[in-house]
mmCIF file of C-alpha atoms in Angstrom:
data_model
loop_
_atom_site.group_PDB
_atom_site.id
_atom_site.type_symbol
_atom_site.label_atom_id
_atom_site.label_comp_id
_atom_site.label_asym_id
_atom_site.label_seq_id
_atom_site.Cartn_x
_atom_site.Cartn_y
_atom_site.Cartn_z
ATOM 1 C CA MET A 112 0.000 0.000 0.000
ATOM 2 C CA SER A 113 1.334 3.432 -0.938
ATOM 3 C CA THR A 114 0.875 6.497 1.266
ATOM 4 C CA GLU A 115 -1.593 7.876 -1.278
ATOM 5 C CA GLN A 116 -3.640 4.670 -1.107
ATOM 6 C CA LEU A 117 -3.501 4.772 2.685
ATOM 7 C CA TYR A 118 -4.890 8.275 2.911
ATOM 8 C CA ASP A 119 -7.516 7.579 0.227
ATOM 9 C CA LEU A 120 -8.650 4.600 2.297
ATOM 10 C CA LEU A 121 -8.895 6.676 5.470
ATOM 11 C CA LYS A 122 -10.912 9.374 3.726
ATOM 12 C CA THR A 123 -13.256 6.799 2.197
ATOM 13 C CA LYS A 124 -13.819 5.057 5.529
ATOM 14 C CA PHE A 125 -14.349 8.351 7.337
ATOM 15 C CA LYS A 126 -16.948 9.425 4.790
ATOM 16 C CA GLU A 127 -18.706 6.087 5.258
ATOM 17 C CA VAL A 128 -18.862 6.689 9.024
ATOM 18 C CA LEU A 129 -20.344 10.132 8.440
ATOM 19 C CA SER A 130 -22.917 8.715 6.022
ATOM 20 C CA GLU A 131 -23.872 5.784 8.271
ATOM 21 C CA ASN A 132 -24.507 8.162 11.159
ATOM 22 C CA HIS A 133 -26.138 10.858 9.037
ATOM 23 C CA LEU A 134 -23.471 13.387 9.965
ATOM 24 C CA GLU A 135 -22.427 14.542 6.516
ATOM 25 C CA GLU A 136 -25.031 17.316 6.424
ATOM 26 C CA GLU A 137 -24.727 18.243 10.066
ATOM 27 C CA GLU A 138 -23.338 21.683 10.743
ATOM 28 C CA VAL A 139 -20.570 20.744 13.124
ATOM 29 C CA THR A 140 -17.514 22.771 13.928
ATOM 30 C CA ILE A 141 -14.197 21.096 14.626
ATOM 31 C CA HIS A 142 -11.674 23.100 16.569
ATOM 32 C CA CYS A 143 -8.051 22.046 16.296
ATOM 33 C CA ARG A 144 -5.170 23.756 17.969
ATOM 34 C CA ALA A 145 -1.604 22.957 18.842
ATOM 35 C CA LEU A 146 -1.188 22.036 22.512
ATOM 36 C CA SER A 147 1.711 23.106 24.669
ATOM 37 C CA PRO A 148 3.835 20.252 26.080
ATOM 38 C CA GLU A 149 2.307 20.701 29.544
ATOM 39 C CA GLU A 150 -1.232 20.684 28.148
ATOM 40 C CA ALA A 151 -0.485 17.580 26.107
ATOM 41 C CA ILE A 152 1.433 15.408 28.537
ATOM 42 C CA GLY A 153 1.495 17.214 31.884
ATOM 43 C CA VAL A 154 4.574 17.480 34.103
ATOM 44 C CA THR A 155 6.354 14.175 33.563
ATOM 45 C CA LYS A 156 9.192 12.499 35.418
ATOM 46 C CA ARG A 157 11.414 12.367 32.358
ATOM 47 C CA LYS A 158 11.962 15.267 30.003
ATOM 48 C CA ASP A 159 12.963 13.543 26.751
ATOM 49 C CA PHE A 160 9.553 12.798 25.259
ATOM 50 C CA PRO A 161 9.361 14.195 21.691
ATOM 51 C CA ILE A 162 6.417 16.369 22.660
ATOM 52 C CA ILE A 163 8.644 18.071 25.270
ATOM 53 C CA THR A 164 11.850 18.327 23.248
ATOM 54 C CA GLY A 165 9.977 20.068 20.445
ATOM 55 C CA LYS A 166 10.226 17.619 17.534
ATOM 56 C CA ASP A 167 6.548 16.715 17.622
ATOM 57 C CA LEU A 168 3.555 18.864 18.460
ATOM 58 C CA MET A 169 0.006 17.829 19.157
ATOM 59 C CA VAL A 170 -3.281 19.054 17.750
ATOM 60 C CA GLN A 171 -6.600 18.391 19.422
ATOM 61 C CA ALA A 172 -10.057 18.225 17.894
ATOM 62 C CA GLY A 173 -13.360 18.246 19.744
ATOM 63 C CA TYR A 174 -16.650 16.835 18.484
ATOM 64 C CA ARG A 175 -19.715 16.457 20.707
ATOM 65 C CA ASP A 176 -18.322 14.919 23.903
ATOM 66 C CA GLY A 177 -15.393 13.299 22.126
ATOM 67 C CA LYS A 178 -11.831 14.534 21.912
ATOM 68 C CA GLY A 179 -9.147 13.419 19.527
ATOM 69 C CA GLN A 180 -5.460 14.190 19.360
ATOM 70 C CA ALA A 181 -2.701 13.569 16.851
ATOM 71 C CA PHE A 182 1.046 14.125 16.817
ATOM 72 C CA THR A 183 2.290 16.222 13.948
ATOM 73 C CA ASP A 184 5.257 18.343 12.902
ATOM 74 C CA ALA A 185 2.859 20.667 11.050
ATOM 75 C CA PRO A 186 0.247 21.916 13.524
ATOM 76 C CA ALA A 187 -2.562 24.153 12.323
ATOM 77 C CA ASP A 188 -5.705 25.743 13.693
ATOM 78 C CA PHE A 189 -8.906 24.808 11.891
ATOM 79 C CA SER A 190 -12.620 25.422 12.107
ATOM 80 C CA GLY A 191 -15.080 23.812 9.740
ATOM 81 C CA THR A 192 -17.624 21.055 9.244
ATOM 82 C CA LEU A 193 -17.074 17.326 9.214
ATOM 83 C CA ALA A 194 -17.609 17.404 5.463
ATOM 84 C CA ASP A 195 -14.806 19.945 5.188
ATOM 85 C CA VAL A 196 -12.525 17.682 7.203
ATOM 86 C CA ALA A 197 -13.366 14.642 5.087
ATOM 87 C CA ASN A 198 -12.410 16.499 1.920
ATOM 88 C CA LEU A 199 -9.039 17.825 3.095
ATOM 89 C CA ASP A 200 -6.007 17.012 0.939
ATOM 90 C CA ILE A 201 -4.314 14.819 3.512
ATOM 91 C CA ALA A 202 -1.994 13.130 1.030
ATOM 92 C CA ASN A 203 -0.196 16.338 0.081
ATOM 93 C CA ASP A 204 -0.756 18.717 2.990
ATOM 94 C CA ALA A 205 0.805 17.826 6.358
ATOM 95 C CA HIS A 206 -1.226 20.520 8.124
ATOM 96 C CA ALA A 207 -4.449 19.018 6.772
ATOM 97 C CA ARG A 208 -3.301 15.546 7.774
ATOM 98 C CA GLY A 209 -2.938 16.429 11.454
ATOM 99 C CA ILE A 210 -6.356 18.076 11.446
ATOM 100 C CA PHE A 211 -7.939 15.081 9.727
ATOM 101 C CA ILE A 212 -6.448 12.462 12.042
ATOM 102 C CA ALA A 213 -7.285 14.399 15.215
ATOM 103 C CA SER A 214 -10.841 14.943 13.958
ATOM 104 C CA LEU A 215 -11.209 11.299 12.939
ATOM 105 C CA ASN A 216 -10.153 10.289 16.455
ATOM 106 C CA ALA A 217 -12.631 12.717 18.023
ATOM 107 C CA VAL A 218 -15.562 11.494 15.933
ATOM 108 C CA MET A 219 -14.770 7.795 16.424
ATOM 109 C CA ASN A 220 -14.422 8.428 20.146
ATOM 110 C CA ALA A 221 -17.729 10.301 20.316
ATOM 111 C CA LEU A 222 -19.428 7.420 18.509
ATOM 112 C CA GLY A 223 -17.966 4.898 20.951
ATOM 113 C CA ARG A 224 -15.880 3.143 18.317
ATOM 114 C CA CYS A 225 -12.482 3.731 19.899
ATOM 115 C CA LYS A 226 -10.880 4.763 23.188
ATOM 116 C CA GLY A 227 -7.551 6.229 24.161
ATOM 117 C CA THR A 228 -7.774 9.261 21.891
ATOM 118 C CA VAL A 229 -6.285 11.687 24.423
ATOM 119 C CA HIS A 230 -2.675 11.321 25.569
ATOM 120 C CA CYS A 231 -2.003 10.114 29.088
ATOM 121 C CA ARG A 232 -0.446 12.775 31.298
ATOM 122 C CA THR A 233 2.034 13.159 34.164
ATOM 123 C CA ASP A 234 2.555 9.611 35.528
ATOM 124 C CA GLY A 235 0.650 8.024 32.645
ATOM 125 C CA PRO A 236 3.647 7.219 30.420
ATOM 126 C CA GLU A 237 5.405 5.398 33.266
ATOM 127 C CA LEU A 238 2.251 3.414 34.056
ATOM 128 C CA CYS A 239 1.884 2.663 30.351
ATOM 129 C CA ALA A 240 5.380 1.175 30.266
ATOM 130 C CA LYS A 241 4.583 -1.086 33.228
ATOM 131 C CA GLU A 242 1.347 -2.219 31.618
ATOM 132 C CA MET A 243 3.159 -2.867 28.344
ATOM 133 C CA GLU A 244 5.724 -4.993 30.160
ATOM 134 C CA ALA A 245 2.958 -7.118 31.691
ATOM 135 C CA TYR A 246 1.129 -7.310 28.358
ATOM 136 C CA LEU A 247 4.229 -8.520 26.529
ATOM 137 C CA GLU A 248 4.914 -11.095 29.200
ATOM 138 C CA GLU A 249 1.362 -12.433 28.951
ATOM 139 C CA HIS A 250 0.928 -12.379 25.176
ATOM 140 C CA TYR A 251 4.436 -12.349 23.702
ATOM 141 C CA ALA A 252 6.621 -14.215 26.176
ATOM 142 C CA ASN A 253 8.530 -15.879 23.338
ATOM 143 C CA ALA A 254 9.274 -12.612 21.521
ATOM 144 C CA LYS A 255 12.819 -12.016 22.703
ATOM 145 C CA ARG A 256 13.815 -9.492 20.036
ATOM 146 C CA ILE A 257 11.727 -6.310 20.056
ATOM 147 C CA GLY A 258 11.944 -3.648 17.377
ATOM 148 C CA LEU A 259 10.686 -0.334 18.779
ATOM 149 C CA VAL A 260 9.619 2.097 16.068
ATOM 150 C CA GLY A 261 9.610 5.627 17.409
ATOM 151 C CA TYR A 262 11.573 6.964 20.362
ATOM 152 C CA GLN A 263 9.295 6.549 23.373
ATOM 153 C CA PRO A 264 11.624 6.859 26.367
ATOM 154 C CA ALA A 265 9.480 5.106 28.988
ATOM 155 C CA LEU A 266 8.995 2.077 26.739
ATOM 156 C CA LEU A 267 12.631 2.035 25.683
ATOM 157 C CA GLU A 268 13.898 2.094 29.260
ATOM 158 C CA MET A 269 11.490 -0.689 30.227
ATOM 159 C CA LEU A 270 12.624 -2.853 27.325
ATOM 160 C CA SER A 271 16.309 -2.137 27.907
ATOM 161 C CA ASN A 272 15.952 -3.321 31.513
ATOM 162 C CA SER A 273 14.090 -6.494 30.531
ATOM 163 C CA ASP A 274 15.512 -9.850 29.499
ATOM 164 C CA ARG A 275 14.661 -9.054 25.870
ATOM 165 C CA GLU A 276 16.892 -7.597 23.194
ATOM 166 C CA VAL A 277 15.718 -4.288 21.778
ATOM 167 C CA ARG A 278 16.570 -2.094 18.806
ATOM 168 C CA VAL A 279 14.953 1.320 18.392
ATOM 169 C CA LEU A 280 14.312 3.285 15.211
ATOM 170 C CA ASP A 281 13.658 7.003 14.957
ATOM 171 C CA LEU A 282 13.577 9.675 12.259
ATOM 172 C CA ASN A 283 14.699 12.606 14.406
ATOM 173 C CA PRO A 284 18.343 13.454 13.571
ATOM 174 C CA ALA A 285 18.825 14.608 17.162
ATOM 175 C CA ASN A 286 18.180 11.049 18.363
ATOM 176 C CA ILE A 287 19.807 8.958 15.639
ATOM 177 C CA GLY A 288 23.170 7.584 16.719
ATOM 178 C CA GLU A 289 22.662 8.622 20.346
ATOM 179 C CA ASN A 290 22.837 6.178 23.229
ATOM 180 C CA ARG A 291 19.549 6.241 25.103
ATOM 181 C CA TYR A 292 19.048 3.956 28.098
ATOM 182 C CA GLY A 293 21.959 1.824 26.930
ATOM 183 C CA ILE A 294 20.550 1.410 23.406
ATOM 184 C CA GLN A 295 21.849 3.178 20.315
ATOM 185 C CA VAL A 296 19.028 4.835 18.364
ATOM 186 C CA GLU A 297 19.096 3.716 14.730
ATOM 187 C CA ASP A 298 18.006 5.523 11.588
ATOM 188 C CA GLY A 299 14.379 4.714 10.838
ATOM 189 C CA ALA A 300 14.936 5.329 7.136
ATOM 190 C CA THR A 301 18.088 3.318 6.459
ATOM 191 C CA GLN A 302 17.944 0.612 9.149
ATOM 192 C CA LYS A 303 14.234 -0.165 8.948
ATOM 193 C CA ASP A 304 14.458 -3.331 6.855
ATOM 194 C CA ASP A 305 17.280 -4.762 8.963
ATOM 195 C CA VAL A 306 15.404 -4.211 12.216
ATOM 196 C CA ILE A 307 12.190 -5.684 10.787
ATOM 197 C CA GLU A 308 14.027 -8.820 9.689
ATOM 198 C CA TRP A 309 15.817 -9.108 13.040
ATOM 199 C CA ALA A 310 12.845 -8.603 15.349
ATOM 200 C CA ASP A 311 10.378 -11.177 16.660
ATOM 201 C CA LEU A 312 7.837 -8.414 17.327
ATOM 202 C CA ILE A 313 7.548 -4.805 16.183
ATOM 203 C CA LEU A 314 6.194 -2.194 18.608
ATOM 204 C CA CYS A 315 5.274 0.726 16.393
ATOM 205 C CA THR A 316 4.149 4.196 17.383
ATOM 206 C CA GLY A 317 0.778 5.118 15.957
ATOM 207 C CA SER A 318 2.124 8.542 15.008
ATOM 208 C CA THR A 319 3.605 6.879 11.913
ATOM 209 C CA ILE A 320 0.146 7.384 10.444
ATOM 210 C CA CYS A 321 0.739 11.136 10.544
ATOM 211 C CA ASN A 322 3.826 11.085 8.327
ATOM 212 C CA GLY A 323 2.825 8.127 6.171
ATOM 213 C CA THR A 324 5.636 5.808 7.267
ATOM 214 C CA ILE A 325 3.031 3.461 8.731
ATOM 215 C CA VAL A 326 2.815 1.850 5.293
ATOM 216 C CA ASP A 327 6.261 0.326 5.972
ATOM 217 C CA TYR A 328 4.783 -1.614 8.892
ATOM 218 C CA LEU A 329 1.499 -2.812 7.415
ATOM 219 C CA ASN A 330 1.011 -6.366 6.154
ATOM 220 C CA LEU A 331 4.368 -7.637 7.376
ATOM 221 C CA GLU A 332 4.962 -11.359 7.798
ATOM 222 C CA LYS A 333 5.673 -10.830 11.500
ATOM 223 C CA GLU A 334 3.359 -9.292 14.045
ATOM 224 C CA VAL A 335 3.210 -5.548 14.564
ATOM 225 C CA LEU A 336 1.666 -4.032 17.675
ATOM 226 C CA PHE A 337 0.782 -0.350 17.410
ATOM 227 C CA PHE A 338 0.619 1.932 20.423
ATOM 228 C CA GLY A 339 -0.415 5.507 21.091
ATOM 229 C CA ILE A 340 -3.240 7.878 20.315
ATOM 230 C CA SER A 341 -2.752 8.990 16.715
ATOM 231 C CA ILE A 342 -3.847 5.658 15.265
ATOM 232 C CA ALA A 343 -6.841 5.218 17.602
ATOM 233 C CA GLY A 344 -9.591 5.959 15.095
ATOM 234 C CA ALA A 345 -7.873 4.452 12.064
ATOM 235 C CA ALA A 346 -6.882 1.119 13.642
ATOM 236 C CA GLU A 347 -10.321 -0.344 12.929
ATOM 237 C CA PHE A 348 -10.150 0.723 9.284
ATOM 238 C CA LEU A 349 -6.670 -0.713 8.803
ATOM 239 C CA GLY A 350 -7.327 -3.944 10.675
ATOM 240 C CA VAL A 351 -4.253 -3.565 12.881
ATOM 241 C CA LYS A 352 -3.708 -4.460 16.514
ATOM 242 C CA ARG A 353 -3.366 -1.450 18.804
ATOM 243 C CA VAL A 354 -2.914 -1.144 22.544
ATOM 244 C CA CYS A 355 -3.447 1.802 24.888
ATOM 245 C CA PHE A 356 -3.287 1.097 28.606
ATOM 246 C CA VAL A 357 -3.687 4.473 30.259
ATOM 247 C CA GLU A 358 -6.416 6.546 28.724
ATOM 248 C CA GLY A 359 -6.032 10.293 29.027
ATOM 249 C CA GLY A 360 -9.417 11.638 29.910
ATOM 250 C CA ASP A 361 -11.723 10.274 27.235
#
């Protein structure tokens, strides 16, 4: 699947949801805005989350009583109808893509079709790492080689202290080549295929849906487990497995 096909699929599925629920003609306003690090994740123990270091920003959309967030490097304010959102050029406009994904998450959350659309805050990331450790032990005890896609410090530290081997991929030049929690961060562009072949299980950040690199981790021969908020609404459409242990206020 190409990135263009991915985003066409998401738009088609979103329009189907609007049609099924008779929302396409409804005059609904979606408000998206970039959140500050403290608004997005609170005051955390560690200070090296991408949302804090400034590589990624977060936009938030609200629809009815649902909220949806998405990580993006191209935040934008937006106000319009659901029909406007569904017709955004998400394949070619990164600003539109963040708005679309956040809005998709908000609508799917409001309709009760997904949870975990708002980032956990303060102690949440540490609790998430503990829950992930227990989840892996219960469901993937035999997966001794873990490929972590996306620098998530709490998860990386947990994995580095476990009895599993771990390799981590990232696209941020500030992280690539650096030693983090005893693990050297590898280039997500050039080392991707090697890590995929090496790993027993891939843990992939859902924010890959925001930059299109998720297509590199779809339909692999080995299992991929997605985590995080950005992919919350789209996981059902893509038929992927996604986990979120600590829900942030939805």
